[in-house]
Coordinates of C-alpha atoms in Angstrom, one line a residue:
X26 CA -32.3 18.6 11.3
X27 CA -33.4 17.9 7.7
X28 CA -32.0 20.7 6.2
X29 CA -28.6 19.0 5.3
X30 CA -30.1 15.6 3.4
X31 CA -32.8 17.7 1.7
X32 CA -30.6 20.1 -0.1
X33 CA -29.0 18.3 -2.5
X34 CA -32.3 16.1 -3.2
X35 CA -34.5 18.2 -2.9
X36 CA -33.5 21.4 -3.4
X37 CA -31.0 21.3 -5.8
X38 CA -33.8 19.5 -7.9
X39 CA -36.2 22.2 -7.5
X40 CA -33.9 24.7 -8.3
X41 CA -32.6 23.0 -11.1
X42 CA -35.8 22.6 -12.8
X43 CA -37.2 26.0 -12.8
X44 CA -33.8 27.5 -13.7
X45 CA -33.4 25.3 -16.6
X46 CA -37.4 25.9 -17.9
X47 CA -36.0 29.6 -17.9
X48 CA -32.6 29.0 -19.3
X49 CA -33.1 25.7 -21.5
X50 CA -36.6 25.3 -22.5
X51 CA -35.2 22.8 -26.1
X52 CA -33.3 20.7 -23.0
X53 CA -33.6 17.1 -23.7
X54 CA -32.9 14.9 -21.0
X55 CA -33.5 16.1 -17.2
X56 CA -32.0 13.5 -15.2
X57 CA -31.9 12.3 -11.1
X58 CA -30.7 9.7 -9.2
X59 CA -32.6 8.6 -6.5
X60 CA -32.5 5.5 -4.5
X61 CA -33.9 2.2 -3.9
X62 CA -35.0 2.9 -0.6
X63 CA -36.7 5.1 -1.5
X64 CA -40.2 3.6 -2.4
X65 CA -39.4 0.8 0.5
X66 CA -38.1 2.4 3.4
X67 CA -34.7 1.9 5.4
X68 CA -34.3 2.3 9.2
X69 CA -33.2 5.2 10.3
X70 CA -32.9 7.5 7.0
X71 CA -36.6 8.8 7.1
X72 CA -34.8 12.6 6.3
X73 CA -33.2 10.7 2.9
X74 CA -36.0 8.9 1.9
X75 CA -37.9 11.8 2.1
X76 CA -35.3 13.9 -0.1
X77 CA -35.6 11.5 -2.9
X78 CA -39.1 11.5 -3.1
X79 CA -39.9 14.8 -2.9
X80 CA -37.1 14.3 -6.4
X81 CA -38.9 11.4 -7.8
X82 CA -42.5 14.0 -7.9
X83 CA -40.7 16.7 -9.3
X84 CA -39.9 14.1 -12.1
X85 CA -44.0 13.4 -12.5
X86 CA -45.0 17.0 -12.6
X87 CA -42.6 18.0 -14.9
X88 CA -43.5 14.6 -16.8
X89 CA -47.0 15.5 -16.5
X90 CA -45.7 19.0 -18.0
X91 CA -44.2 17.5 -21.7
X92 CA -41.0 18.4 -19.8
X93 CA -38.0 15.7 -20.2
X94 CA -38.0 13.5 -16.9
X95 CA -36.6 11.0 -15.5
X96 CA -35.7 9.7 -12.2
X97 CA -32.9 5.9 -11.6
X98 CA -33.6 4.8 -8.1
X99 CA -30.5 2.7 -7.7
X100 CA -29.9 0.2 -4.9
X101 CA -26.8 -0.8 -3.1
X102 CA -23.7 0.1 -4.9
X103 CA -20.8 -1.7 -3.8
X104 CA -17.8 -0.3 -5.4
X105 CA -18.3 3.0 -3.3
X106 CA -20.0 4.4 -0.3
X107 CA -21.2 3.2 2.8
X108 CA -22.2 0.0 2.3
X109 CA -18.5 -0.9 0.6
X110 CA -17.1 0.9 3.7
X111 CA -19.4 -1.6 5.3
X112 CA -18.8 -4.9 3.8
X113 CA -15.3 -4.7 2.7
X114 CA -14.5 -7.4 1.5
X115 CA -18.2 -9.6 1.7
X116 CA -19.5 -8.6 -1.4
X117 CA -22.0 -10.6 -1.8
X118 CA -23.9 -9.5 0.9
X119 CA -27.5 -9.9 0.9
X120 CA -28.3 -6.1 1.4
X121 CA -32.8 -5.2 1.9
X122 CA -33.2 -8.5 -0.9
X123 CA -30.9 -6.9 -3.0
X124 CA -26.7 -7.7 -4.0
X125 CA -24.5 -4.5 -4.2
X126 CA -24.5 -3.7 -7.6
X127 CA -20.9 -3.1 -9.6
X128 CA -20.3 0.5 -11.1
X129 CA -20.0 -1.1 -14.5
X130 CA -23.4 -3.4 -14.7
X131 CA -24.8 -0.1 -13.7
X132 CA -23.2 1.6 -16.8
X133 CA -24.6 -1.3 -18.6
X134 CA -28.3 -0.7 -17.7
X135 CA -27.9 3.3 -18.1
X136 CA -29.2 3.0 -21.8
X137 CA -31.6 0.5 -20.9
X138 CA -33.4 3.2 -18.0
X139 CA -33.0 6.4 -20.5
X140 CA -34.7 4.4 -23.1
X141 CA -37.3 3.7 -21.3
X142 CA -41.4 5.3 -21.6
X143 CA -41.2 5.4 -17.6
X144 CA -40.6 8.6 -15.7
X145 CA -39.4 6.7 -12.6
X146 CA -37.3 3.2 -13.2
X147 CA -34.8 1.5 -10.9
X148 CA -31.2 -0.7 -11.0
X149 CA -30.9 -3.6 -8.8
X150 CA -29.2 -7.2 -8.7
X151 CA -32.1 -9.7 -6.8
X152 CA -30.4 -11.9 -4.3
X153 CA -31.0 -15.1 -5.0
X154 CA -33.3 -17.0 -1.8
X155 CA -34.9 -19.6 -0.8
X156 CA -38.2 -19.3 1.2
X157 CA -37.0 -22.3 3.0
X158 CA -33.4 -20.1 3.4
X159 CA -35.5 -17.6 5.0
X160 CA -37.6 -18.7 7.3
X161 CA -35.6 -21.5 8.6
X162 CA -33.4 -18.9 10.0
X163 CA -36.3 -16.7 10.5
X164 CA -38.6 -17.5 12.5
X165 CA -37.1 -18.6 15.6
X166 CA -35.3 -15.5 15.9
X167 CA -38.2 -13.2 15.0
X168 CA -40.1 -15.3 18.6
X169 CA -37.1 -15.0 20.5
X170 CA -36.7 -11.4 19.8
X171 CA -40.3 -10.6 20.5
X172 CA -40.1 -13.2 24.0
X173 CA -36.7 -10.9 24.9
X174 CA -34.3 -14.0 25.1
X175 CA -31.3 -12.9 23.6
X176 CA -29.3 -16.1 23.8
X177 CA -30.8 -19.1 21.3
X178 CA -27.6 -21.3 23.2
X179 CA -29.7 -20.8 26.3
X180 CA -33.2 -22.6 25.5
X181 CA -33.9 -25.6 23.8
X182 CA -35.5 -26.3 20.9
X183 CA -37.9 -28.7 22.0
X184 CA -39.3 -25.9 25.1
X185 CA -43.1 -24.6 24.7
X186 CA -44.0 -21.0 24.2
X187 CA -45.5 -21.5 27.5
X188 CA -42.6 -23.5 29.5
X189 CA -40.5 -20.2 27.4
X190 CA -42.8 -17.9 29.8
X191 CA -45.2 -16.4 26.6
X192 CA -48.1 -13.5 27.7
X193 CA -51.1 -12.9 26.0
X194 CA -49.5 -9.6 24.2
X195 CA -46.4 -11.3 23.0
X196 CA -49.0 -14.1 21.6
X197 CA -50.5 -11.3 19.8
X198 CA -47.7 -10.4 18.2
X199 CA -46.1 -14.2 17.9
X200 CA -49.6 -14.9 15.9
X201 CA -50.0 -11.8 13.2
X202 CA -46.0 -12.3 12.2
X203 CA -47.1 -16.0 11.7
X204 CA -50.0 -15.1 9.5
X205 CA -48.5 -12.9 7.9
X206 CA -45.1 -13.0 7.5
X207 CA -44.6 -17.1 7.1
X208 CA -48.6 -17.7 6.0
X209 CA -49.2 -19.6 8.8
X210 CA -52.7 -19.5 10.9
X211 CA -53.0 -20.7 14.5
X212 CA -55.0 -20.5 17.8
X213 CA -53.7 -19.4 21.2
X214 CA -54.2 -22.2 22.1
X215 CA -52.4 -23.8 19.0
X216 CA -49.0 -20.9 19.6
X217 CA -48.9 -21.9 23.4
X218 CA -48.7 -26.2 23.1
X219 CA -46.1 -26.0 19.8
X220 CA -42.6 -26.4 20.6
X221 CA -39.7 -23.7 19.0
X222 CA -38.8 -27.4 16.5
X223 CA -42.6 -28.2 15.5
X224 CA -42.8 -24.2 14.5
X225 CA -39.7 -24.0 12.1
X226 CA -41.0 -27.4 11.2
X227 CA -44.0 -26.1 10.1
X228 CA -42.3 -22.7 8.5
X229 CA -40.2 -24.7 6.0
X230 CA -42.9 -27.5 5.1
X231 CA -44.7 -24.0 4.0
X232 CA -42.2 -22.5 2.1
X233 CA -41.9 -25.7 0.0
X234 CA -45.0 -25.7 -0.7
X235 CA -46.0 -21.6 -1.5
X236 CA -42.5 -21.7 -3.7
X237 CA -45.0 -24.9 -6.0
X238 CA -47.7 -22.1 -6.0
X239 CA -45.4 -19.5 -7.0
X240 CA -44.1 -21.8 -9.4
X241 CA -47.2 -23.4 -11.3
X242 CA -49.3 -20.5 -10.9
X243 CA -47.7 -16.8 -11.9
X244 CA -46.1 -16.2 -15.3
X245 CA -44.6 -13.8 -17.1
X246 CA -46.4 -11.7 -20.3
X247 CA -45.2 -14.4 -22.7
X248 CA -46.3 -17.3 -20.7
X249 CA -49.8 -15.3 -20.6
X250 CA -49.8 -15.2 -24.5
X251 CA -48.9 -18.6 -24.8
X252 CA -51.4 -19.9 -22.4
X253 CA -54.1 -17.6 -24.0
X254 CA -53.5 -18.8 -27.5
X255 CA -52.1 -22.7 -27.7
X256 CA -55.1 -24.7 -29.5
X257 CA -56.3 -22.0 -31.3
X258 CA -53.5 -23.1 -34.4
X259 CA -52.9 -26.4 -35.8
X260 CA -49.2 -26.2 -35.3
X261 CA -48.3 -28.8 -38.6
X262 CA -50.9 -26.7 -41.5
X263 CA -50.7 -23.0 -39.2
X264 CA -54.4 -22.6 -39.8
X265 CA -56.7 -21.6 -37.2
X266 CA -58.8 -25.0 -36.0
X267 CA -62.2 -22.9 -36.2
X268 CA -63.3 -19.2 -37.2
X269 CA -66.4 -19.7 -35.7
X270 CA -67.4 -16.9 -33.3
X271 CA -69.4 -19.3 -31.1
X272 CA -67.9 -22.6 -30.6
X273 CA -69.2 -25.6 -28.9
X274 CA -66.5 -27.2 -26.3
X275 CA -68.0 -30.0 -24.8
X276 CA -70.4 -32.3 -25.6
X277 CA -73.7 -31.9 -23.0
X278 CA -77.2 -31.4 -23.8
X279 CA -79.0 -29.1 -22.9
X280 CA -80.2 -29.1 -19.6
X281 CA -82.5 -27.2 -17.1
X282 CA -83.2 -24.7 -20.6
X283 CA -79.5 -23.2 -19.9
X284 CA -76.3 -22.7 -21.4
X285 CA -72.8 -21.2 -20.2
X286 CA -71.2 -18.9 -22.9
X287 CA -67.0 -18.0 -22.1
X288 CA -65.9 -14.5 -23.1
X289 CA -62.4 -15.3 -23.2
X290 CA -59.9 -12.0 -22.5
X291 CA -57.7 -9.9 -24.6
X292 CA -56.7 -12.4 -27.3
X293 CA -60.5 -13.6 -27.5
X294 CA -59.3 -16.7 -28.6
X295 CA -61.1 -20.1 -27.9
X296 CA -57.5 -21.5 -26.3
X297 CA -56.8 -24.8 -24.9
X298 CA -57.2 -23.6 -21.7
X299 CA -60.7 -21.5 -22.4
X300 CA -61.3 -25.4 -23.8
X301 CA -60.3 -27.1 -20.3
X302 CA -62.5 -25.8 -19.0
X303 CA -65.8 -25.9 -20.5
X304 CA -65.1 -29.5 -20.7
X305 CA -65.6 -29.8 -17.0
X306 CA -69.1 -27.7 -16.7
X307 CA -72.4 -30.2 -16.1
X308 CA -73.8 -27.7 -18.9
X309 CA -74.0 -27.6 -22.8
X310 CA -70.6 -25.0 -23.2
X311 CA -69.6 -22.4 -25.6
X312 CA -66.5 -20.2 -26.1
X313 CA -66.7 -16.9 -27.4
X314 CA -64.3 -15.8 -30.3
X315 CA -63.6 -12.7 -31.2
X316 CA -61.6 -13.2 -34.6
X317 CA -63.9 -11.2 -37.2
X318 CA -64.0 -7.8 -34.4
X319 CA -59.9 -7.8 -34.4
X320 CA -60.5 -4.9 -36.4
X321 CA -63.3 -3.1 -33.9
X322 CA -62.6 0.2 -32.3
X323 CA -65.4 -0.1 -29.7
X324 CA -67.0 -2.2 -27.8
X325 CA -70.5 -1.0 -29.6
X326 CA -68.2 -2.1 -33.2
X327 CA -67.5 -5.9 -30.9
X328 CA -71.8 -6.1 -29.7
X329 CA -72.9 -5.0 -32.9
X330 CA -70.9 -7.8 -34.6
X331 CA -71.7 -10.4 -31.6
X332 CA -75.6 -9.7 -31.4
X333 CA -76.8 -11.9 -34.3
X334 CA -74.7 -14.5 -32.9
X335 CA -75.4 -14.8 -29.2
X336 CA -79.3 -14.2 -29.7
X337 CA -79.1 -16.7 -31.7
X338 CA -77.3 -19.7 -29.1
X339 CA -79.6 -18.9 -26.5
X340 CA -83.1 -18.4 -28.8
X341 CA -83.8 -21.7 -27.3
X342 CA -83.0 -21.0 -23.5
X343 CA -84.3 -19.5 -20.2
X344 CA -81.3 -18.6 -18.5
X345 CA -77.8 -18.2 -19.5
X346 CA -74.5 -17.8 -17.7
X347 CA -71.3 -15.9 -18.4
X348 CA -68.0 -17.1 -18.0
X349 CA -66.2 -13.6 -18.5
X350 CA -62.3 -13.3 -18.0
X351 CA -60.2 -10.2 -18.7
X352 CA -61.1 -7.8 -21.2
X353 CA -64.2 -10.5 -21.4
X354 CA -65.5 -8.8 -18.9
X355 CA -66.4 -5.8 -20.0
X356 CA -68.4 -7.3 -22.7
X357 CA -70.4 -10.1 -21.0
X358 CA -71.5 -7.2 -18.6
X359 CA -73.2 -6.1 -22.8
X360 CA -74.3 -9.7 -23.2
X361 CA -75.6 -10.1 -19.9
X362 CA -78.4 -7.0 -20.3
X363 CA -79.0 -8.0 -23.9
X364 CA -80.0 -11.6 -23.1
X365 CA -82.2 -9.8 -19.4
X366 CA -83.6 -7.7 -22.2
X367 CA -85.5 -11.0 -24.5
X368 CA -86.9 -11.8 -20.8
X369 CA -83.6 -14.5 -20.0
X370 CA -82.2 -14.0 -16.1
X371 CA -78.9 -15.3 -15.5
X372 CA -75.2 -15.3 -13.5
X373 CA -72.7 -14.0 -15.0
X374 CA -69.4 -14.9 -13.3
X375 CA -65.9 -12.7 -13.5
X376 CA -62.6 -14.3 -14.0
X377 CA -60.5 -11.7 -12.2
X378 CA -61.8 -8.8 -14.4
X379 CA -64.4 -6.4 -14.1
X380 CA -64.4 -2.1 -16.5
X381 CA -62.4 -1.0 -13.2
X382 CA -60.0 -3.6 -13.3
X383 CA -59.7 -4.1 -17.4
X384 CA -58.8 -0.1 -16.9
X385 CA -56.3 -0.2 -14.2
X386 CA -54.7 -3.0 -15.7
X387 CA -54.1 -1.3 -19.2
X388 CA -52.8 1.5 -17.5
X389 CA -50.4 -0.1 -16.0
X390 CA -49.5 -1.7 -19.5
X391 CA -49.6 1.6 -21.2
X392 CA -49.7 4.5 -18.3
X393 CA -49.7 6.8 -22.4
X394 CA -51.8 6.4 -23.6
X395 CA -50.9 7.8 -26.9
X396 CA -51.1 5.1 -30.5
X397 CA -47.4 4.9 -30.4
X398 CA -46.9 4.0 -26.8
X399 CA -49.4 1.5 -27.0
X400 CA -47.9 -0.1 -30.0
X401 CA -45.3 -0.4 -28.4
X402 CA -46.6 -2.1 -25.4
X403 CA -48.2 -4.6 -27.6
X404 CA -44.7 -5.1 -29.2
X405 CA -43.0 -6.1 -26.8
X406 CA -45.6 -8.5 -25.9
X407 CA -45.0 -10.0 -29.0
X408 CA -41.2 -9.8 -28.9
X409 CA -40.8 -11.3 -25.6
X410 CA -43.8 -14.4 -26.3
X411 CA -42.2 -14.7 -29.5
X412 CA -38.4 -14.7 -28.6
X413 CA -38.1 -18.9 -28.0
X414 CA -38.5 -18.6 -31.9
X415 CA -36.8 -16.1 -33.3
X416 CA -33.0 -14.8 -32.9
X417 CA -32.3 -12.4 -31.4
X418 CA -30.1 -10.8 -34.0
X419 CA -32.6 -10.7 -36.4
X420 CA -35.3 -9.7 -34.0
X421 CA -33.2 -6.6 -32.9
X422 CA -32.5 -5.6 -36.3
X423 CA -35.5 -5.8 -37.6
X424 CA -36.6 -3.2 -34.8
X425 CA -34.2 -1.0 -35.4
X426 CA -34.2 -0.9 -38.9
X427 CA -37.7 0.2 -38.9
X428 CA -39.4 3.9 -38.2
X429 CA -43.4 2.3 -37.1
X430 CA -44.2 -0.3 -35.0
X431 CA -46.5 -2.3 -37.3
X432 CA -43.2 -2.3 -39.8
X433 CA -40.8 -3.6 -37.1
X434 CA -43.2 -6.4 -35.9
X435 CA -44.1 -7.3 -39.4
X436 CA -40.1 -7.2 -40.3
X437 CA -39.6 -9.5 -36.9
X438 CA -42.0 -11.8 -37.9
X439 CA -41.0 -12.7 -41.3
X440 CA -37.6 -13.2 -40.7
X441 CA -38.3 -15.5 -38.4
X442 CA -41.7 -17.1 -40.0
X443 CA -40.1 -20.8 -40.7
X444 CA -40.0 -20.5 -36.6
X445 CA -42.8 -19.0 -35.6
X446 CA -45.5 -22.0 -35.4
X447 CA -48.3 -19.1 -36.0
X448 CA -49.6 -18.0 -39.2
X449 CA -47.9 -14.4 -39.7
X450 CA -51.5 -13.5 -40.5
X451 CA -52.9 -14.6 -37.7
X452 CA -50.3 -12.4 -35.5
X453 CA -50.8 -9.2 -37.1
X454 CA -54.7 -9.5 -37.4
X455 CA -56.2 -10.7 -34.7
X456 CA -53.3 -10.1 -32.2
X457 CA -51.1 -6.9 -33.3
X458 CA -54.1 -5.7 -34.5
X459 CA -56.5 -6.7 -31.8
X460 CA -54.5 -6.5 -28.6
X461 CA -53.9 -2.6 -30.0
X462 CA -57.3 -1.8 -30.6
X463 CA -58.7 -3.5 -27.7
X464 CA -56.5 -1.9 -25.1
X465 CA -57.0 1.9 -27.0
X466 CA -61.1 0.2 -26.0
X467 CA -60.2 0.1 -22.6
X468 CA -57.8 2.8 -22.0
X469 CA -60.3 5.4 -23.0
X470 CA -62.6 3.1 -20.9
X471 CA -65.8 4.9 -19.2
X472 CA -67.4 2.3 -16.6
X473 CA -70.6 4.8 -16.0
X474 CA -71.2 3.5 -20.1
X475 CA -72.6 0.3 -18.9
X476 CA -76.0 -0.4 -17.8
X477 CA -77.0 -2.2 -14.1
X478 CA -78.3 -5.1 -14.5
X479 CA -82.0 -6.0 -13.6
X480 CA -82.3 -9.4 -11.6
X481 CA -78.6 -11.0 -13.4
X482 CA -76.1 -12.5 -10.2
X483 CA -72.4 -11.2 -10.5
X484 CA -70.3 -13.5 -9.3
X485 CA -66.2 -12.0 -8.9
X486 CA -63.4 -14.9 -8.9
X487 CA -59.6 -12.9 -7.6
X488 CA -56.5 -14.0 -8.1
X489 CA -54.4 -14.1 -4.9
X490 CA -51.3 -12.0 -7.1
X491 CA -53.3 -9.6 -8.7
X492 CA -51.7 -7.5 -11.8
X493 CA -53.2 -4.1 -10.1
X494 CA -53.4 -2.2 -7.5
X495 CA -56.2 0.6 -5.8
X496 CA -58.6 -2.1 -6.5
X497 CA -61.9 -1.7 -4.9
X498 CA -63.1 -5.1 -3.1
X499 CA -65.8 -6.3 -5.3
X500 CA -63.8 -4.5 -8.2
X501 CA -66.4 -1.9 -8.9
X502 CA -68.7 -4.3 -9.8
X503 CA -71.4 -3.4 -7.7
X504 CA -72.3 -0.4 -9.5
X505 CA -73.8 -2.8 -12.4
X506 CA -75.8 -5.2 -9.6
X507 CA -79.0 -5.1 -7.9
X508 CA -77.9 -7.3 -5.6
X509 CA -74.4 -8.3 -3.1
X510 CA -71.7 -8.8 -5.7
X511 CA -70.6 -12.9 -4.2
X512 CA -66.5 -12.3 -3.8
X513 CA -64.1 -15.7 -4.1
X514 CA -60.7 -15.9 -4.4
X515 CA -58.2 -18.2 -5.9
X516 CA -54.7 -19.1 -5.9
X517 CA -52.7 -17.4 -9.4
X518 CA -51.9 -14.6 -11.1
X519 CA -54.9 -13.3 -14.4
X520 CA -53.8 -15.8 -16.4
X521 CA -52.6 -18.4 -13.9
X522 CA -56.0 -19.0 -12.4
X523 CA -57.8 -20.2 -15.1
X524 CA -55.8 -23.4 -15.1
X525 CA -56.1 -24.2 -11.0
X526 CA -58.1 -27.0 -10.4
X527 CA -60.0 -25.8 -7.8
X528 CA -61.4 -23.0 -10.6
X529 CA -64.8 -25.8 -11.7
X530 CA -65.4 -26.2 -8.6
X531 CA -65.8 -22.7 -7.4
X532 CA -68.3 -21.6 -10.7
X533 CA -70.3 -24.8 -9.7
X534 CA -70.6 -23.7 -6.3
X535 CA -71.7 -20.5 -7.7
X536 CA -74.5 -21.5 -9.8
X537 CA -76.1 -24.0 -7.6

């Protein structure tokens, strides 16, 4: 049965692992070839997937033991094998969302995969497709398949599903598929009354809207960096607009004895996206800048520096509102506790953040907690973020000619200092050093180190496009509150939800 599939994958890898540990203790590389389908599944290849999966688990176990280990998940290769025989001359055929990869392409990417820090890596050529193409062609085929209608030409597109003989079980299955795969929610009555043509039009319309949302509400890490520091530096003078820790961000005078403090994420700067949010508030709004805490290596160090200024800000208040994003979420819980101890009441609104979330987020960015690996991860973010301003050959030379990551970044920045619209010292101290320290903080974070808030209400606004997996529904925030955590979801990713115009209304509704 399955022995034939497992032998060349699982059994062979297990034997090589055991024998190499005895005979080759100083082995430099231990590489196995897995399949792109392993982590995603492929009908009719369960045994093959199992063999690859066992092989990858052996690789992960070796990595945990400090042994060399790498598994490369290859997608379909077009030059040889079953797919080549199947496709013949049609080598641009979409297979499971990917196109066949040429062997020459595999060889080109091999160096990148081998030098990656991850134990399991993938290589694939993603098929170019739009939601409209997928949905227009498939929604009708799916419905007809469920209803047992084989010949599409035998029915009219103007027929309703009732006329085609839909029953209750078919209806439930079609409703589930429409909602799950096409984001179309219909009641049973609506479903029965719609024609196939009307359903197809809805799918096309939904696909166009989804494409626009995806384009506007998601961003790369490089784009995140731009969003999170734009408006902090005067690009003409290359100087900070303000280095103040507490920045007044709107013109609203005191009302209801309440002030709002917005606490930014890892970059800790009063960027435009936070200023725009503050201007929409109907209460006096301020932004907490972490400029002077760049060298801090613990939460307590940061709190020690900012606490006097926060107490001064809220000295004439009975109530407080803390709106915290990303890294700011862990500071907000500490700050709320301080303000509670001064007799104040308030609200903490977490924008896609919590101790649990931010720890997993940092682990995803840098699974290896060593200082060098963290610096490497931050360096690559900076490299990607400043790529539009940097000559790639100059940057590559800077990275190759220097040993440690601080020198790599410094060489890259100095080589392009006249093109990058941010001052050298700001990037080195307030971005590179600050990010390295803050990643270190959250990677060693203990979720239990935060006191439960006595009377402060906690709300969570989550992004629809989650940056990490394995989170509790409330991001683990309930343990810090004596009340139920109010949860809302907003279109966007970890950063772009702040640019979503619906955010301010969600916040105002929470504060009613």
